[in-house]
PDB file of C-alpha atoms in Angstrom:
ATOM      1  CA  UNK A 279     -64.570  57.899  59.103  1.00  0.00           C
ATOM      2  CA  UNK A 280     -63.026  60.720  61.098  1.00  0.00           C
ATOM      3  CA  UNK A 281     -60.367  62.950  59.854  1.00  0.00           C
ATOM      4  CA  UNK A 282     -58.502  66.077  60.878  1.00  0.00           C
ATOM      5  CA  UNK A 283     -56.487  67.660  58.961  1.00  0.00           C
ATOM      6  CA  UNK A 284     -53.444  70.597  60.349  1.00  0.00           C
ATOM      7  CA  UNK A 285     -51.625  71.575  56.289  1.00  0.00           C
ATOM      8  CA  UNK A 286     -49.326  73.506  58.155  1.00  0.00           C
ATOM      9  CA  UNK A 287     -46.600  71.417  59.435  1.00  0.00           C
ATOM     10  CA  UNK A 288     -44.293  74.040  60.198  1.00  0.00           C
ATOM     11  CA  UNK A 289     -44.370  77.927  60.383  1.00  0.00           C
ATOM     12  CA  UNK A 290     -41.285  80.212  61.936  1.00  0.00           C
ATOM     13  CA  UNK A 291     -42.893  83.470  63.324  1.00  0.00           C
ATOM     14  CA  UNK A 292     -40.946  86.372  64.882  1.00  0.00           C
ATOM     15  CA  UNK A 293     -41.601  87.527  68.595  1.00  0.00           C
ATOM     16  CA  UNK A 294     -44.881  89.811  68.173  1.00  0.00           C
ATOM     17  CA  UNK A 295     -46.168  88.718  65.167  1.00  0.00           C
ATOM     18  CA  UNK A 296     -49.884  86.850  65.427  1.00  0.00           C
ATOM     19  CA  UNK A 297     -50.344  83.593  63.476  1.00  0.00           C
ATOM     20  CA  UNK A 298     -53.083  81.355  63.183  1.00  0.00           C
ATOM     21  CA  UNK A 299     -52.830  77.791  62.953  1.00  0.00           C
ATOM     22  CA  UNK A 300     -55.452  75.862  60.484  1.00  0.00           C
ATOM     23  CA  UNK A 301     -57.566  72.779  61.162  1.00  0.00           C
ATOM     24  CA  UNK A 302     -60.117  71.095  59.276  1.00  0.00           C
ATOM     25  CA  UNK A 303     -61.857  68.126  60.187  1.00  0.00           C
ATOM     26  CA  UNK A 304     -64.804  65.495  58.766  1.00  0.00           C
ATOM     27  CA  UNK A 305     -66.777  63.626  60.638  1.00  0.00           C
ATOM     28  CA  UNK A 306     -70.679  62.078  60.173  1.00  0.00           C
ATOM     29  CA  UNK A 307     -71.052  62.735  63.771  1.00  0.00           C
ATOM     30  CA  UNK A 308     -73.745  65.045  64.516  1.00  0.00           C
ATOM     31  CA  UNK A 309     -72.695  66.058  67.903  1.00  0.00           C
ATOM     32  CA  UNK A 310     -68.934  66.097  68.702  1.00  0.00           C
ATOM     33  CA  UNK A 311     -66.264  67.935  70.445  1.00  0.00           C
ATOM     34  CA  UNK A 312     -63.135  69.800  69.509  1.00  0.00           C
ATOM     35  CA  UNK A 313     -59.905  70.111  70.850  1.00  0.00           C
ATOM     36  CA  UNK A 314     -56.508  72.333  70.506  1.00  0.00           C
ATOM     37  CA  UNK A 315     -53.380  70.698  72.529  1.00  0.00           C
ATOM     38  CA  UNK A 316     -49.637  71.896  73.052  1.00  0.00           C
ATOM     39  CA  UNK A 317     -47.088  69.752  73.219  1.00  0.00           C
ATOM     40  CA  UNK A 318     -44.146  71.588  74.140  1.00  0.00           C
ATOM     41  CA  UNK A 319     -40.317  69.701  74.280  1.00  0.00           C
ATOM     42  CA  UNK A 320     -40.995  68.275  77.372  1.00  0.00           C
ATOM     43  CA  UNK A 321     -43.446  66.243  75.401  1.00  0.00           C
ATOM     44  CA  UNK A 322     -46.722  66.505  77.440  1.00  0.00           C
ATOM     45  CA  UNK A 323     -49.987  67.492  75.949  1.00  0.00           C
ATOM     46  CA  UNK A 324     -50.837  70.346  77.946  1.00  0.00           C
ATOM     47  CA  UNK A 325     -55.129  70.926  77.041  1.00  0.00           C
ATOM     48  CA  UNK A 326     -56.145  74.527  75.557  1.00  0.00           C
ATOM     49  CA  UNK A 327     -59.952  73.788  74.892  1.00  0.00           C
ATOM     50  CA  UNK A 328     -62.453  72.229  74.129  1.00  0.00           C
ATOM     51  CA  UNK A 329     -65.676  73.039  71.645  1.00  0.00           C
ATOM     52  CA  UNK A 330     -69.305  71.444  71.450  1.00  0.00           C
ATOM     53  CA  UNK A 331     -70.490  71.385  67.920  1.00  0.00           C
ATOM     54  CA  UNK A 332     -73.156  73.178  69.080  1.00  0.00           C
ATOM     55  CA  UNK A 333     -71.556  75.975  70.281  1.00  0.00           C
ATOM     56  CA  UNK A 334     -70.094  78.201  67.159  1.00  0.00           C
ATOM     57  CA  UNK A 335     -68.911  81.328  69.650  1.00  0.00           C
ATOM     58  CA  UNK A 336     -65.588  82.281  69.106  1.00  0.00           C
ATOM     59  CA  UNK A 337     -63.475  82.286  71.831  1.00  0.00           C
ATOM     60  CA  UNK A 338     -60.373  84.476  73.481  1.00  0.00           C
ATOM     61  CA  UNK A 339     -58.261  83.410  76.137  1.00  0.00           C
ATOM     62  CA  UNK A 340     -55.705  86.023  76.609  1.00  0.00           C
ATOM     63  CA  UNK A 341     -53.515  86.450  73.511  1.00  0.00           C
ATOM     64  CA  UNK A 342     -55.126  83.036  72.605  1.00  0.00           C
ATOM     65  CA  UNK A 343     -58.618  83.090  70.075  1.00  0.00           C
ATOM     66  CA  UNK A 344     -60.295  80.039  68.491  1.00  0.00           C
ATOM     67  CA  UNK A 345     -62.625  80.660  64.922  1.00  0.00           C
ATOM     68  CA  UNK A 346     -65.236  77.526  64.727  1.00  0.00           C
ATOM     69  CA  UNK A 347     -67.081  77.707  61.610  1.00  0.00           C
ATOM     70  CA  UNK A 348     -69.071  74.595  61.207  1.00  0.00           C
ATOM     71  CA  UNK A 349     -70.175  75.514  57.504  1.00  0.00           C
ATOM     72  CA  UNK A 350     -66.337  74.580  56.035  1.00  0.00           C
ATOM     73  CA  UNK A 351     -65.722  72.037  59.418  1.00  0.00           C
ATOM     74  CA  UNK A 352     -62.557  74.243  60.782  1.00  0.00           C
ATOM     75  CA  UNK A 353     -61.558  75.153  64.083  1.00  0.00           C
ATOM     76  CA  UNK A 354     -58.763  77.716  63.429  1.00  0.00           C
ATOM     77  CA  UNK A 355     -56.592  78.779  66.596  1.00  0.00           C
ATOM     78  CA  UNK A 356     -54.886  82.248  66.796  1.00  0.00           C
ATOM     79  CA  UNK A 357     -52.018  83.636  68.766  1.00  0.00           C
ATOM     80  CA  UNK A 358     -51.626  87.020  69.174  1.00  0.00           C
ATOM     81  CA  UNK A 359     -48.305  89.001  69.874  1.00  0.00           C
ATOM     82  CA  UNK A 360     -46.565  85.637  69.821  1.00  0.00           C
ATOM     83  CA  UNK A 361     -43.950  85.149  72.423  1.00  0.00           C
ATOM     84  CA  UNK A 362     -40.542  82.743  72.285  1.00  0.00           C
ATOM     85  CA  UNK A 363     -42.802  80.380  74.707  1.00  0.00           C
ATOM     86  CA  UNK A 364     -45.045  79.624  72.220  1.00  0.00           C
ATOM     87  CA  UNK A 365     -42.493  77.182  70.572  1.00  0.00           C
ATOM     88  CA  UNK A 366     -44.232  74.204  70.344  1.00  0.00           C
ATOM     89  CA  UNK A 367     -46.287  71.850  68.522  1.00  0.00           C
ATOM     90  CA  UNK A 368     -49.778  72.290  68.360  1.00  0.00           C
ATOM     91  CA  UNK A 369     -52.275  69.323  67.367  1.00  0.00           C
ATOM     92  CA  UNK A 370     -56.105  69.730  66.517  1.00  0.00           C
ATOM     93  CA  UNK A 371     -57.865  66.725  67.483  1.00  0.00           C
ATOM     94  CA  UNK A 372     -61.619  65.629  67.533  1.00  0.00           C
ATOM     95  CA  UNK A 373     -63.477  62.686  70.032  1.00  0.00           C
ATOM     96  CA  UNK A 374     -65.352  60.129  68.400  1.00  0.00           C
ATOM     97  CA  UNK A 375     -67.713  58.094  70.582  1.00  0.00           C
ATOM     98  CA  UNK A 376     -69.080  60.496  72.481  1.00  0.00           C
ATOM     99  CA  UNK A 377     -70.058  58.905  74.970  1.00  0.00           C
ATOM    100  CA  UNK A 378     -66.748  57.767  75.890  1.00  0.00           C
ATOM    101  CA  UNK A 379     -65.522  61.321  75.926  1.00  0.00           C
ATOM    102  CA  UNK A 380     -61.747  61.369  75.061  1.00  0.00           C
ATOM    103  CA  UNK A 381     -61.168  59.172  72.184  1.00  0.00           C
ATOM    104  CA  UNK A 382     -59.553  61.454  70.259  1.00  0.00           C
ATOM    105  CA  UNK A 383     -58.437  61.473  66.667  1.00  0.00           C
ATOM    106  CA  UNK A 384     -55.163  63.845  66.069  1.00  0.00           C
ATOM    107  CA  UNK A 385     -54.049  65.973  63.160  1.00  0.00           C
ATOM    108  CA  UNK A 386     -50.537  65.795  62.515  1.00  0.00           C
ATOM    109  CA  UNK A 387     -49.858  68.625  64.328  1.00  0.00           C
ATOM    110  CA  UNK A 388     -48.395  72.067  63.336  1.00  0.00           C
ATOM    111  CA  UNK A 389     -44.985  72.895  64.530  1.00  0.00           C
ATOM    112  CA  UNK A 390     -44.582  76.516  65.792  1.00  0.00           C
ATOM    113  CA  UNK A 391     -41.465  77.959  65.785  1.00  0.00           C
ATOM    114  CA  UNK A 392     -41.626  82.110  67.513  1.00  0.00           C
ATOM    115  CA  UNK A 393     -37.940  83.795  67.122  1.00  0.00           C
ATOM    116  CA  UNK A 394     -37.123  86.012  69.441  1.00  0.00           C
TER     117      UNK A 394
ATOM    118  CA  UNK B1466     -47.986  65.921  91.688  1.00  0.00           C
ATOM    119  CA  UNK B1467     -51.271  65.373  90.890  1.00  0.00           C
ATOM    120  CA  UNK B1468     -51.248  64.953  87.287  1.00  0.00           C
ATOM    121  CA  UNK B1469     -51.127  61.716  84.800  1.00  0.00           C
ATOM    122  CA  UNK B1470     -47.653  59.848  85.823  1.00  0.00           C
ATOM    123  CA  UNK B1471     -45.884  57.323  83.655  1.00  0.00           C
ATOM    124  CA  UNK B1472     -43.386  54.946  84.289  1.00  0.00           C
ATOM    125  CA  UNK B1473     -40.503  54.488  82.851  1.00  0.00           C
ATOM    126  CA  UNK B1474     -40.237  57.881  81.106  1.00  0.00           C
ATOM    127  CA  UNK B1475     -37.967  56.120  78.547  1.00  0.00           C
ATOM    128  CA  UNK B1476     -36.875  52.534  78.140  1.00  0.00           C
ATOM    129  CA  UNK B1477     -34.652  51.200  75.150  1.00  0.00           C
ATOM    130  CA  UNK B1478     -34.994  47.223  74.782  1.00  0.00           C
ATOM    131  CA  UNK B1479     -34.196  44.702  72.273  1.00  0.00           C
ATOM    132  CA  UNK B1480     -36.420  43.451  68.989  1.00  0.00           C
ATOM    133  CA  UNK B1481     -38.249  40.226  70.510  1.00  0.00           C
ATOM    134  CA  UNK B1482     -38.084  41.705  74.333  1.00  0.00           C
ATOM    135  CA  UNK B1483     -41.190  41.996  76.287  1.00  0.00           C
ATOM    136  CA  UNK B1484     -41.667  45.387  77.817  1.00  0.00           C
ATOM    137  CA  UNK B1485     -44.407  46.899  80.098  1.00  0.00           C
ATOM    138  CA  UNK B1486     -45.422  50.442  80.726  1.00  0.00           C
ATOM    139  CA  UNK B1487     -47.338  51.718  84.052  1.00  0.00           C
ATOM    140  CA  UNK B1488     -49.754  54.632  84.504  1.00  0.00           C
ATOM    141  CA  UNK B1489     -51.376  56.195  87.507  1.00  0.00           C
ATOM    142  CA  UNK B1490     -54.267  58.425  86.237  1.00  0.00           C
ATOM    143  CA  UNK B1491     -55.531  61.173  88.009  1.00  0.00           C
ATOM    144  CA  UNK B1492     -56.666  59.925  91.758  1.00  0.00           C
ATOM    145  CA  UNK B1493     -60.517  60.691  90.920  1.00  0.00           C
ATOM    146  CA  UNK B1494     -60.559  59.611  87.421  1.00  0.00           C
ATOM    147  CA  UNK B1495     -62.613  56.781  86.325  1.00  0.00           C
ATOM    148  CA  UNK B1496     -62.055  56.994  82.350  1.00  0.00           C
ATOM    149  CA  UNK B1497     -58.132  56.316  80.890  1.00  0.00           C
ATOM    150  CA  UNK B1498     -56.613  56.083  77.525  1.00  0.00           C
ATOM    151  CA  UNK B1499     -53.338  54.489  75.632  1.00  0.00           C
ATOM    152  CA  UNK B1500     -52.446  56.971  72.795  1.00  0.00           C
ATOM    153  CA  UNK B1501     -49.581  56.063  70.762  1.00  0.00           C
ATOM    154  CA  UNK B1502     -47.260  58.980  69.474  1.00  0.00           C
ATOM    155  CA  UNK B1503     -44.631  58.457  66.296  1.00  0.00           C
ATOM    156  CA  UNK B1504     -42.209  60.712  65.332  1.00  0.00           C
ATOM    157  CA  UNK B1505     -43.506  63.784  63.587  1.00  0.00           C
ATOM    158  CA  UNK B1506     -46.960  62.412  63.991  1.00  0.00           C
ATOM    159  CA  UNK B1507     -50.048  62.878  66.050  1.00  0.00           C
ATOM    160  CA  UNK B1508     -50.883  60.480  68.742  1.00  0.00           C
ATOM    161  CA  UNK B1509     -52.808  57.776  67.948  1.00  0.00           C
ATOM    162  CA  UNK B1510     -56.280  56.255  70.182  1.00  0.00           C
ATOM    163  CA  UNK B1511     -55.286  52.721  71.091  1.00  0.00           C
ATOM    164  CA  UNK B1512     -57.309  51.440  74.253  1.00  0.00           C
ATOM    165  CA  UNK B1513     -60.015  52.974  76.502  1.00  0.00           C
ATOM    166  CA  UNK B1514     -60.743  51.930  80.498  1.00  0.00           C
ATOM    167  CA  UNK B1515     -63.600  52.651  82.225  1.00  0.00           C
ATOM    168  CA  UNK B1516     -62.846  51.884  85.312  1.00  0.00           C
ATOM    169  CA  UNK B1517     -61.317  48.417  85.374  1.00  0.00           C
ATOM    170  CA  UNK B1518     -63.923  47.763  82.142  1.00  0.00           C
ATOM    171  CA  UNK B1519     -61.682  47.721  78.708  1.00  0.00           C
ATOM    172  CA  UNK B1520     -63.998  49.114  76.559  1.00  0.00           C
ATOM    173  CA  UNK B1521     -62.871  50.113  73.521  1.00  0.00           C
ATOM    174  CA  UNK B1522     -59.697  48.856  71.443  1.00  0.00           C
ATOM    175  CA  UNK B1523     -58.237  50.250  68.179  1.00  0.00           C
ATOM    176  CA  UNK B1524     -57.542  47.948  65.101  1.00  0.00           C
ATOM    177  CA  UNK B1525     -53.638  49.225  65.692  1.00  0.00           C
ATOM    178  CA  UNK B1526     -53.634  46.920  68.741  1.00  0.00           C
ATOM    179  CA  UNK B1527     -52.512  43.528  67.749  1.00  0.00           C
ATOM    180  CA  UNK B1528     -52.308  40.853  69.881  1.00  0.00           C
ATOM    181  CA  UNK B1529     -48.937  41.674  70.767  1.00  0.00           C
ATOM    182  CA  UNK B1530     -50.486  44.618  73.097  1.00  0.00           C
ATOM    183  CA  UNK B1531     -52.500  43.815  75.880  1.00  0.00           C
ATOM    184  CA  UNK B1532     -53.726  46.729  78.877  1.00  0.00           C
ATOM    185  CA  UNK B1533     -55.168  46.297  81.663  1.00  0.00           C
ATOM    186  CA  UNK B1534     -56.532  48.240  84.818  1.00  0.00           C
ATOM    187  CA  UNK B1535     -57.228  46.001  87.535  1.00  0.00           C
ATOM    188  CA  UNK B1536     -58.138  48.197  90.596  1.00  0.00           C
ATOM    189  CA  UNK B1537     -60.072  50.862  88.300  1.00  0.00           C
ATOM    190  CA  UNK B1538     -57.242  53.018  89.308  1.00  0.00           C
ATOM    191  CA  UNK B1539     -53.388  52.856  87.470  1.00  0.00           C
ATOM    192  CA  UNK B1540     -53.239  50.956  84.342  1.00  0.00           C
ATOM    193  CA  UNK B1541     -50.242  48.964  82.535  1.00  0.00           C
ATOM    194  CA  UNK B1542     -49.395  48.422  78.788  1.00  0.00           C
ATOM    195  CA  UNK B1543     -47.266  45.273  77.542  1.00  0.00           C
ATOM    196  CA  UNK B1544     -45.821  44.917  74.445  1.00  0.00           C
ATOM    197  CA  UNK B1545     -44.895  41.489  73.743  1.00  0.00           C
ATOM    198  CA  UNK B1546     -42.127  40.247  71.229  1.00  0.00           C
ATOM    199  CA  UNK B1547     -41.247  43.870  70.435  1.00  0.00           C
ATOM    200  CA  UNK B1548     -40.365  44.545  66.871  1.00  0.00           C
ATOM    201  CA  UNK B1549     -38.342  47.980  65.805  1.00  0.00           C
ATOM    202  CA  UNK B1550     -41.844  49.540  64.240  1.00  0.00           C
ATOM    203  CA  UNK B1551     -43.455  49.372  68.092  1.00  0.00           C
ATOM    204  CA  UNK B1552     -40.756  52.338  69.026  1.00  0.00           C
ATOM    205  CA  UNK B1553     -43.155  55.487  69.610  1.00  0.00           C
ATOM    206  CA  UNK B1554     -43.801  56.912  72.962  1.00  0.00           C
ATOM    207  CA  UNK B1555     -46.572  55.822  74.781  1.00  0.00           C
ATOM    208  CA  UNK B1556     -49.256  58.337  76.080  1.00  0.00           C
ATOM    209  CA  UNK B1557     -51.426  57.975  78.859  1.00  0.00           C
ATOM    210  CA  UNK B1558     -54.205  60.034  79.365  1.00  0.00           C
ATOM    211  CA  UNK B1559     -57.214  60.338  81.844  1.00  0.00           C
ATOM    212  CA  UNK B1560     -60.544  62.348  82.465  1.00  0.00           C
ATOM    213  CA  UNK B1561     -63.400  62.919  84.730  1.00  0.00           C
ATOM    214  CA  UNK B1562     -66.498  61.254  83.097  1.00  0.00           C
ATOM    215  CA  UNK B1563     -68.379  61.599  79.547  1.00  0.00           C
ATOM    216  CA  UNK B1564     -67.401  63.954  76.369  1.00  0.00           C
ATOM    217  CA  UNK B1565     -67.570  67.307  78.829  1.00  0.00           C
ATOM    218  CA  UNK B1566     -64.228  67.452  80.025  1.00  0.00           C
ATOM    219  CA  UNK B1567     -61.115  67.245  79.067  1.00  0.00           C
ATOM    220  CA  UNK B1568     -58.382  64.366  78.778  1.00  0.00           C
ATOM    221  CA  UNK B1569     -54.747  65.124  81.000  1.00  0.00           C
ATOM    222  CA  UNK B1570     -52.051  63.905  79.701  1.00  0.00           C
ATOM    223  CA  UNK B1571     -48.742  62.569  81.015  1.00  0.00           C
ATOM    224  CA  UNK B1572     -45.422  62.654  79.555  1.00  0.00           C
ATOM    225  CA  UNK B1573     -45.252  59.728  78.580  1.00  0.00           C
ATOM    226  CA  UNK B1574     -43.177  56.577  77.729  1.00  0.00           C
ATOM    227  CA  UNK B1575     -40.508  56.654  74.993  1.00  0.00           C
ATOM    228  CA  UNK B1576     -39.525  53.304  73.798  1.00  0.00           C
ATOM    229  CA  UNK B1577     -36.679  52.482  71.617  1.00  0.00           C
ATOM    230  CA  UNK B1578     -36.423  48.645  69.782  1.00  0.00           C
ATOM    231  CA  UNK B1579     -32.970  47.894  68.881  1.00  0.00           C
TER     232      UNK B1579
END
């Protein structure tokens, strides 16, 4: 069965400050993908990215970074110099069936609260 | 607007009502999903289209729920004999093809039983 598993359900940053947000997930899939979604108060999950199992790169997108470490199954998501617009909640999620793409199972999401 | 629309963006009904929910995907999309969102939660898979093909439904839809998509192109979810535990909003979501890309989301539906 798949799993994915956000412990944080809240954290209250102030303006500047980086945090990372945790995820850990189980699967028996061998190939699979990864995602990171906001979901601001408007309520729509806006995508961030997306990671092959394959691929174990880190990536940065602006003040935005993503650690994939296969060996303890977490995909952890950083924000750097956090801003008030980073307010949201933030949900790690992983496909199953593969080959239909977007069947996604959700953590329970991490609410991120950046003071100004 | 060329993103994921959903119709009604809220709709408050009473326990043993029949509601239905529309989505227009994303014109070239062929693949759509039902997600199911609780308060404080993360969504929840309920339903995959392939084009007009139903191909994939989760154990949380009872017989109560019933989706289709026609055309291949929007899609509608009806919840029959609604009880107060069905009040969630309703996600819709739609991509281009296999596991490569990404889902879009729209805002969804938020229904209220009373």
């Amino acid at each position: 069965a798949q799993k994915v598993t956000q412990a944080q359900t809240e954290i209250s940053v102030v303006e500047k400050e980086d945090v990372t947000l945790d995820c850990v997930y189980e699967t028996r899939d061998t190939t699979y993908y990864l995602f990171w979604y906001k979901q601001p108060p408007s309520g729509e999950l806006v995508f961030l990215i997306r990671r092959n199992s394959f691929d174990e790169q880190n990536e940065i997108s602006g003040r935005y970074s993503w650690n994939f470490q296969k060996s303890t199954s977490s995909f952890n998501f950083t924000i750097t110099a956090s801003q008030v617009v980073d307010s949201a909640v933030y949900f790690c999620a992983l496909n199953f069936n593969n080959n239909a793409g977007n069947m996604l199972t959700f953590g329970g999401g991490t609410r991120l609260m950046v003071k100004p | 607007d060329t993103g994921v629309s959903q119709d009604p963006r809220h709709k408050i009904t009473k326990r043993g009502q029949n509601v239905t929910f529309r989505c227009d995907p994303i014109s070239e999309h062929n693949r759509l999903y039902w997600y199911r969102q609780t308060l404080g939660q993360g969504p929840e898979f309920l339903t995959y289209f392939q084009n007009e093909a139903q191909l994939e439904k989760s154990r949380l839809l009872s017989d109560r729920f019933s989706a289709e998509r026609p055309k291949g192109s929007f899609s509608t979810l009806e919840i029959q004999r609604t009880e107060q535990g069905d009040s969630a909003m309703y996600l819709c979501a739609s991509s281009l093809g296999a596991g490569k890309t990404e889902a879009f989301f729209g805002q969804g539906t938020r229904l209220t039983v009373v």
